[in-house]
Short mmCIF file of C-alpha atoms and ligand atoms in Angstrom, two decimals:
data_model
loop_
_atom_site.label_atom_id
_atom_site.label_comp_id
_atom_site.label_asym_id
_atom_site.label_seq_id
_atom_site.Cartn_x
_atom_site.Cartn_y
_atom_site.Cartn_z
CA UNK A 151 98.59 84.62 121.08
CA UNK A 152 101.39 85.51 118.57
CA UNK A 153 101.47 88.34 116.21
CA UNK A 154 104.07 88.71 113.26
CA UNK A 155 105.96 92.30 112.87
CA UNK A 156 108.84 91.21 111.81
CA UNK A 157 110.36 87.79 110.29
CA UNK A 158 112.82 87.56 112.71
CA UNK A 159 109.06 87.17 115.44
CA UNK A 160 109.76 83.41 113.47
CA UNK A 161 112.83 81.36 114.80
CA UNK A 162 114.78 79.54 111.55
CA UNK A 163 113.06 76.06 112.87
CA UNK A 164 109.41 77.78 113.22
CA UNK A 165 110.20 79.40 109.57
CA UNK A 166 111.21 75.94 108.44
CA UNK A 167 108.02 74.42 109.34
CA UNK A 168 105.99 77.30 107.89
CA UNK A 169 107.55 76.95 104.35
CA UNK A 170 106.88 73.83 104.32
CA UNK A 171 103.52 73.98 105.44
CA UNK A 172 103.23 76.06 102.68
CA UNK A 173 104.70 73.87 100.20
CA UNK A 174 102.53 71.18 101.03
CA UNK A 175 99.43 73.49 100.72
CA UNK A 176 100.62 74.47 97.29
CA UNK A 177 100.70 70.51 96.35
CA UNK A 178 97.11 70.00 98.10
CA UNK A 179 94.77 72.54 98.01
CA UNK A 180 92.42 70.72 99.01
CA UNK A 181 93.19 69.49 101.87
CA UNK A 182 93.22 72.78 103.16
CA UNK A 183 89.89 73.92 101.84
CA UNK A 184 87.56 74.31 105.06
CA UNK A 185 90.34 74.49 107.47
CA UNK A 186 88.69 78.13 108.24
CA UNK A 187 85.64 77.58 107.91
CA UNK A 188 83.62 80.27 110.25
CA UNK A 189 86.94 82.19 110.62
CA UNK A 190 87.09 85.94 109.58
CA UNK A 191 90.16 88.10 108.11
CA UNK A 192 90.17 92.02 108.66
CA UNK A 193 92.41 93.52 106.01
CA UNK A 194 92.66 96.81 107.46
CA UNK A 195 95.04 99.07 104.98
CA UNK A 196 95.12 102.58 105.17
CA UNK A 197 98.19 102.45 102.15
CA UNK A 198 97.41 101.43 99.10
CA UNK A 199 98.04 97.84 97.87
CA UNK A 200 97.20 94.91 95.23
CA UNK A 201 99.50 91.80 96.19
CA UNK A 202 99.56 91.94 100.05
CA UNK A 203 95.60 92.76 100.55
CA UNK A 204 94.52 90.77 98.06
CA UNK A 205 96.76 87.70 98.81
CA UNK A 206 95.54 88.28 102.03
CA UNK A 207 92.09 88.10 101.00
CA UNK A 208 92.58 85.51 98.81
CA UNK A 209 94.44 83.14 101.12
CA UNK A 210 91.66 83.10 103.80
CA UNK A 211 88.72 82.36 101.01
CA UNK A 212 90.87 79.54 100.06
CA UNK A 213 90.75 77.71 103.35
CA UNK A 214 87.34 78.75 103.35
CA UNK A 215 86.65 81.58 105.76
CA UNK A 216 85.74 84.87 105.54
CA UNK A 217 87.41 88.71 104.94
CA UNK A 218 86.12 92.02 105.62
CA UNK A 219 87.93 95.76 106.04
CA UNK A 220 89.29 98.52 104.54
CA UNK A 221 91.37 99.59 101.56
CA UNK A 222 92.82 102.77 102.27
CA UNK A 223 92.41 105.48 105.45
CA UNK A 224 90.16 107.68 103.81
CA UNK A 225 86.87 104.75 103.90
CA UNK A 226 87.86 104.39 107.36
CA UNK A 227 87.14 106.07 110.87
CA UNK A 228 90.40 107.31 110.96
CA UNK A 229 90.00 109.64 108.71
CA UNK A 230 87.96 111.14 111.24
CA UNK A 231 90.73 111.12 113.93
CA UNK A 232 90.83 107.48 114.98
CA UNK A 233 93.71 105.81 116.36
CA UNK A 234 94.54 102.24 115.71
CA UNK A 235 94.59 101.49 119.14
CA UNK A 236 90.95 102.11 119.36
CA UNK A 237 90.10 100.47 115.56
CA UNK A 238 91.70 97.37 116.69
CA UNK A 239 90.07 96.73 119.77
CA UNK A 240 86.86 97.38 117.76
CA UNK A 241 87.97 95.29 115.34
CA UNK A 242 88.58 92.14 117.34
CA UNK A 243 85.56 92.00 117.94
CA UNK A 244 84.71 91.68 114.56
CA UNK A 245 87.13 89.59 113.38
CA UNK A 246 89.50 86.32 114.64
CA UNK A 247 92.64 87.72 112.43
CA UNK A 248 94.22 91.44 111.63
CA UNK A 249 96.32 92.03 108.63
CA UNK A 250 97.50 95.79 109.03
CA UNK A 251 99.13 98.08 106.76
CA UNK A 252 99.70 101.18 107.61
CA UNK A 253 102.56 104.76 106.46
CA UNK A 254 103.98 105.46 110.03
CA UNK A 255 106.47 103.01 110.83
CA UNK A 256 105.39 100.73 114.43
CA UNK A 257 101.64 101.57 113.65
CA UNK A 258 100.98 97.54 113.77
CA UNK A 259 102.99 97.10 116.60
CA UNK A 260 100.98 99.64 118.76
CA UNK A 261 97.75 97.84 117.42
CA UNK A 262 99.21 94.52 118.76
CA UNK A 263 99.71 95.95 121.87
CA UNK A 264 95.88 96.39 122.18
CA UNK A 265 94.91 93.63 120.01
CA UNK A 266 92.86 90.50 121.66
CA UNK A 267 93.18 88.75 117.85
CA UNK A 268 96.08 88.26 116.39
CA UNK A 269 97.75 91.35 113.74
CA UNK A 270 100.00 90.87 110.95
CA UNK A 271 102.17 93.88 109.78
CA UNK A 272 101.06 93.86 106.28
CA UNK A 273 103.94 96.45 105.74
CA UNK A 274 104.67 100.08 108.34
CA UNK A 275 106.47 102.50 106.03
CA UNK A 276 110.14 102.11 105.78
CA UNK A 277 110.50 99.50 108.17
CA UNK A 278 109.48 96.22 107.63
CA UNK A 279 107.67 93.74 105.46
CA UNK A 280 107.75 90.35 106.81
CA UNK A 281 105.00 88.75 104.68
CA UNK A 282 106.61 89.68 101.83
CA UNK A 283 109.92 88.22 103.31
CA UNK A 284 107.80 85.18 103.74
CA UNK A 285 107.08 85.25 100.21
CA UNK A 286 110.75 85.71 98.84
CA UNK A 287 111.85 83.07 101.07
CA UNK A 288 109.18 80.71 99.93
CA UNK A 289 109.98 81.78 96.26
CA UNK A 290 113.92 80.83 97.29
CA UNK A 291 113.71 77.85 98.85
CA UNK A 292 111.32 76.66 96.05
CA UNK A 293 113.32 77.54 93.09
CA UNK A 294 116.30 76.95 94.12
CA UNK A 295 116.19 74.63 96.55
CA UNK A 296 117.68 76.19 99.52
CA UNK A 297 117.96 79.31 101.94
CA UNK A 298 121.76 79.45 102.34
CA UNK A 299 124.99 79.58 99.89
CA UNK A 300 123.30 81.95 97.78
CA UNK A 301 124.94 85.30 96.07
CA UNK A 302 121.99 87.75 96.10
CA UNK A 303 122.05 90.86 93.89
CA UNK A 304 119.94 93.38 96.05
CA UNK A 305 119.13 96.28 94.23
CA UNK A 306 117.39 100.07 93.45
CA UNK A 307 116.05 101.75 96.09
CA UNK A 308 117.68 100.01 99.46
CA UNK A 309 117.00 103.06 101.33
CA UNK A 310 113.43 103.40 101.62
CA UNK A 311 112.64 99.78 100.75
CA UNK A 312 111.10 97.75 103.47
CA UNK A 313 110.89 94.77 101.86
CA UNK A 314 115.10 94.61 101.05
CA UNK A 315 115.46 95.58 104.94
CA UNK A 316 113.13 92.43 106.40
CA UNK A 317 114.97 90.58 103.80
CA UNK A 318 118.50 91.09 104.46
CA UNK A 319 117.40 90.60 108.35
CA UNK A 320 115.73 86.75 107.29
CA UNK A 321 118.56 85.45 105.28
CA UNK A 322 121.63 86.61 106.99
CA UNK A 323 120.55 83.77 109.62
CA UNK A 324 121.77 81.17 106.90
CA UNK A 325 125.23 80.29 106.36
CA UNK A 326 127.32 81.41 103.67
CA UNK A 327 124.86 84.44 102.26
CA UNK A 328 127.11 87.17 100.02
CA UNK A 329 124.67 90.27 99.07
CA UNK A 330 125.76 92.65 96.44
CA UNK A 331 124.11 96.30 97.49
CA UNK A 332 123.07 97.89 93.73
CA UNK A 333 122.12 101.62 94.58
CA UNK A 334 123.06 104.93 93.57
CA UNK A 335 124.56 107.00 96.21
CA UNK A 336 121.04 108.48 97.91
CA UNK A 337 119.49 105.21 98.13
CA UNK A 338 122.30 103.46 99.69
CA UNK A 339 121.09 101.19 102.38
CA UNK A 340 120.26 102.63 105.35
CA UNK A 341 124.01 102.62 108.25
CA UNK A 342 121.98 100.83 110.58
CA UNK A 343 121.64 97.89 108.38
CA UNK A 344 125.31 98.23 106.70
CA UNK A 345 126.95 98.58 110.48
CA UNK A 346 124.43 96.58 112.93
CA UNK A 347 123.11 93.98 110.88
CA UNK A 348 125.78 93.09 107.88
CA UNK A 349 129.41 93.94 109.68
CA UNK A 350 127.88 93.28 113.11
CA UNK A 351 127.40 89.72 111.51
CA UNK A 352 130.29 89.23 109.82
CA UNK A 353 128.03 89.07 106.44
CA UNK A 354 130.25 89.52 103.16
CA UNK A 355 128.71 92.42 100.95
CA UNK A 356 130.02 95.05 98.76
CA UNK A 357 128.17 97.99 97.27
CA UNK A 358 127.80 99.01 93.31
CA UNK A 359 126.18 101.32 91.53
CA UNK A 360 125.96 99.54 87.81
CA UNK A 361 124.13 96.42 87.67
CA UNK A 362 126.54 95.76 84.77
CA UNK A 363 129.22 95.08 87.27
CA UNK A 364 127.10 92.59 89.63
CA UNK A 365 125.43 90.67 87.34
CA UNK A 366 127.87 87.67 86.50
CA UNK A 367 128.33 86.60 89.67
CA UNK A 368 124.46 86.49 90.80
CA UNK A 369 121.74 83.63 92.37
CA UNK A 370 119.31 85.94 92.70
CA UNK A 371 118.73 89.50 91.23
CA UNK A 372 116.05 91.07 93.77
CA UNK A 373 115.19 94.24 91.78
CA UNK A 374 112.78 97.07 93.50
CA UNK A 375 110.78 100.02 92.63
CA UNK A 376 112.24 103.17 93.32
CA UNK A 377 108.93 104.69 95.46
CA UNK A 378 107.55 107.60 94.73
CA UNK A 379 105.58 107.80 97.92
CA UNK A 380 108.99 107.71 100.40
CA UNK A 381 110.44 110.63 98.44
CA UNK A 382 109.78 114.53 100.13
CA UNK A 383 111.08 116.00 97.09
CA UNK A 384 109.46 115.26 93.52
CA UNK A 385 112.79 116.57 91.96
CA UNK A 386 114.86 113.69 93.52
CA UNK A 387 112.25 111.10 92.63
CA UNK A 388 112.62 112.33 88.88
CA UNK A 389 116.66 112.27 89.31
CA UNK A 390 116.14 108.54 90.73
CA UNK A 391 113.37 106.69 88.81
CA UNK A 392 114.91 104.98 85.76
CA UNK A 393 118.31 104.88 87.15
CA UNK A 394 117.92 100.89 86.72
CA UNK A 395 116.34 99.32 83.80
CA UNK A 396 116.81 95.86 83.94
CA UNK A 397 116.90 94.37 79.99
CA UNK A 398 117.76 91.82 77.37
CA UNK A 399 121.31 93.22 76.99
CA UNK A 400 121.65 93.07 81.18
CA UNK A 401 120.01 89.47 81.49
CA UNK A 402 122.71 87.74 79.06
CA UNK A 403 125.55 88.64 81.50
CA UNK A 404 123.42 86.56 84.48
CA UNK A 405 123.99 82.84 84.84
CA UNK A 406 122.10 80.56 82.87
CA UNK A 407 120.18 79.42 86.50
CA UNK A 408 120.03 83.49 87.89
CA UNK A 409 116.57 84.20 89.48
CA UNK A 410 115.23 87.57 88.63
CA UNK A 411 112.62 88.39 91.81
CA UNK A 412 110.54 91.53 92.14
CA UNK A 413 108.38 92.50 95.65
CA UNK A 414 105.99 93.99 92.88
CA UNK A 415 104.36 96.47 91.67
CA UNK A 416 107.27 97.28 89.22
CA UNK A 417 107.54 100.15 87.42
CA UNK A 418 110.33 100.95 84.83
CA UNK A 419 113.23 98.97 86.69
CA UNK A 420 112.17 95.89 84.88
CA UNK A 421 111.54 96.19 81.07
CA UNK A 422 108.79 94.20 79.68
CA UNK A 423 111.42 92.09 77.49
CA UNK A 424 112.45 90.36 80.55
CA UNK A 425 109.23 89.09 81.52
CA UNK A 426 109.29 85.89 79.10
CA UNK A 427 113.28 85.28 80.27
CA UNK A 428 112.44 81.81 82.41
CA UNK A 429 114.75 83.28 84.61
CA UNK A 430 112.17 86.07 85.40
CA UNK A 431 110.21 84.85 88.77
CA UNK A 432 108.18 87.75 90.43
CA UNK A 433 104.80 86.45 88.70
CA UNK A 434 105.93 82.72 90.54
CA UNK A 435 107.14 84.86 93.81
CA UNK A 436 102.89 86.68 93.66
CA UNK A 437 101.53 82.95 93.53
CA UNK A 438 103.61 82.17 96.66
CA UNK A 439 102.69 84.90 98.43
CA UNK A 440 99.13 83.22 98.12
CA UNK A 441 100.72 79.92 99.57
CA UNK A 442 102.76 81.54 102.81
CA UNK A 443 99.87 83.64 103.78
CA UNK A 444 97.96 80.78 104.14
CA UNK A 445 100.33 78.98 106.22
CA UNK A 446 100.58 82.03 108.44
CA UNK A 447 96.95 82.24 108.86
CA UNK A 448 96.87 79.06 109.44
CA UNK A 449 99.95 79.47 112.24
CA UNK A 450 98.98 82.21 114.02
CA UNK A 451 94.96 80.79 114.04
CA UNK A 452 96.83 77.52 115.81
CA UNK A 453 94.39 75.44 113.23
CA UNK A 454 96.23 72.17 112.69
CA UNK A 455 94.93 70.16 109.43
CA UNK A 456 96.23 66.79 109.61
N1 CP B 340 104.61 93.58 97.16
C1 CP B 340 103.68 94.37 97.70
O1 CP B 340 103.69 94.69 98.90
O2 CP B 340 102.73 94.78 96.79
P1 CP B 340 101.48 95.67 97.15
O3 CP B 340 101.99 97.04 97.57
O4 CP B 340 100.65 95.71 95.89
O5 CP B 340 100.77 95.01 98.29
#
């Protein structure tokens, strides 16, 4: 039985066939329509979410099974003290297939541990998003055709934000990957990426703090959210928030075929004006999410359509 924490649990050639999977499920629905059928998803989220649940939830009614669980901690037993040791084993009994997302950082990884279905970290605090990663690669390799000799613009809050982190640890097994770190100062990315993963690698970055100065040179522009919900101090947060506001005036110094990608939900770091650029591709990257999920599902179920 395999479980998926992290995108690097994936090998580049078991990645390879999962994109494409996905590709071909975007071109033929369905084909994939009952490929579930009498299968059941738990979506068991004690953080709040739109995309990942409800892709989630959406991926498994489109190859026809079935989704039940929770949407945040509080309509759950562990509001009453329960571990997630204890709700998984309960719910694998319930269920063939665990999405989990949870605050404390390894939460999903201690539910595998006593899991008898498979579990999917959905997102653990800080640390790691690998369906999302899943996603962006998807989103990548579809619009632009490949997953290596890219120039990717990386930037807001890199500190907190899980979903730059399983990023940067997916692509930097591709050749010829350059990332440009945009943060200010606080929300630099974290040492253990910049020292163990990037110059442990050999990886090329450098770090900015105007977008101004990284835009020219750009594939991709992966913006984020600065998150409230990582910051102890609602001073800081204020300081932080709009410190990127990506606009009109910013978009004409990208290349004419620049990808603007977003993890979603955005707040002020992308302004509305951007939205009908046909460079702007976080609406395209939520669809895909739809897509990889299914393949994953599909994966880790060992369900083979032919
Ligand atoms: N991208 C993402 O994880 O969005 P949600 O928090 O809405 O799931």
């Amino acid at each position: 039985m395999q479980h998926l924490m992290s995108p690097l649990d994936l090998s580049v050639e078991e990645l390879d066939k999962l994109l494409t999977l996905a590709n071909d499920i975007e071109n033929n629905p369905r084909k994939y329509a009952h490929a579930c059928e009498g299968k059941k998803l738990a979506t068991c989220f004690y953080e709040p979410s739109t995309r990942t649940r409800l892709s989630f939830e959406a991926a498994m009614l489109n190859l026809g099974g079935s989704i039940l669980g929770f949407s945040s901690a509080d309509s759950s037993s562990a509001a009453k003290g329960e571990s997630v040791s204890d709700t998984i084993r309960v719910i694998s009994c319930y269920a063939d297939i665990c999405a989990m997302r949870h605050p404390k950082e390894g939460a999903p990884l201690v539910a595998s541990e006593k899991s008898a279905i498979p579990v999917i970290n959905a997102g653990d605090g800080g640390h790691q998003h690998p369906t999302q990663t899943l996603t962006d690669l998807l989103t990548i390799r579809s619009l632009k055709g490949r997953l290596d000799n890219l120039k990717i613009g990386l930037c807001g809050d890199l500190k907190f934000g899980r979903t730059v982190h399983s990023l940067i640890h997916a692509l930097i097994r591709y050749p010829d990957i350059q990332f440009t770190l945009i943060s200010p100062e606080e929300l630099r990315v974290p040492s253990y990426i910049r020292e163990d993963v990037l110059r442990k690698n050999d990886v090329p970055f450098r770090e900015v703090e105007r977008l101004e100065d990284a835009m020219a040179d750009l594939d991709i522009l992966y913006m984020t959210r600065v998150q409230k919900e990582r910051f102890f101090n609602e001073d800081d947060y204020v300081r932080m928030k709009d410190f990127y506001i990506l606009n009109k005036k910013k978009m004409s110094l990208a290349k004419e075929d620049m990808i603007v990608m977003h993890p979603l939900p955005r707040v002020n770091e992308i302004s509305v004006e951007v939205d009908d650029d046909p460079r702007a591709a976080y609406f395209r990257q939520a669809q895909y999410g739809v897509y990889v999920r299914m393949a994953l599902i599909l994966t880790l179920l060992e369900v083979d359509v032919c």
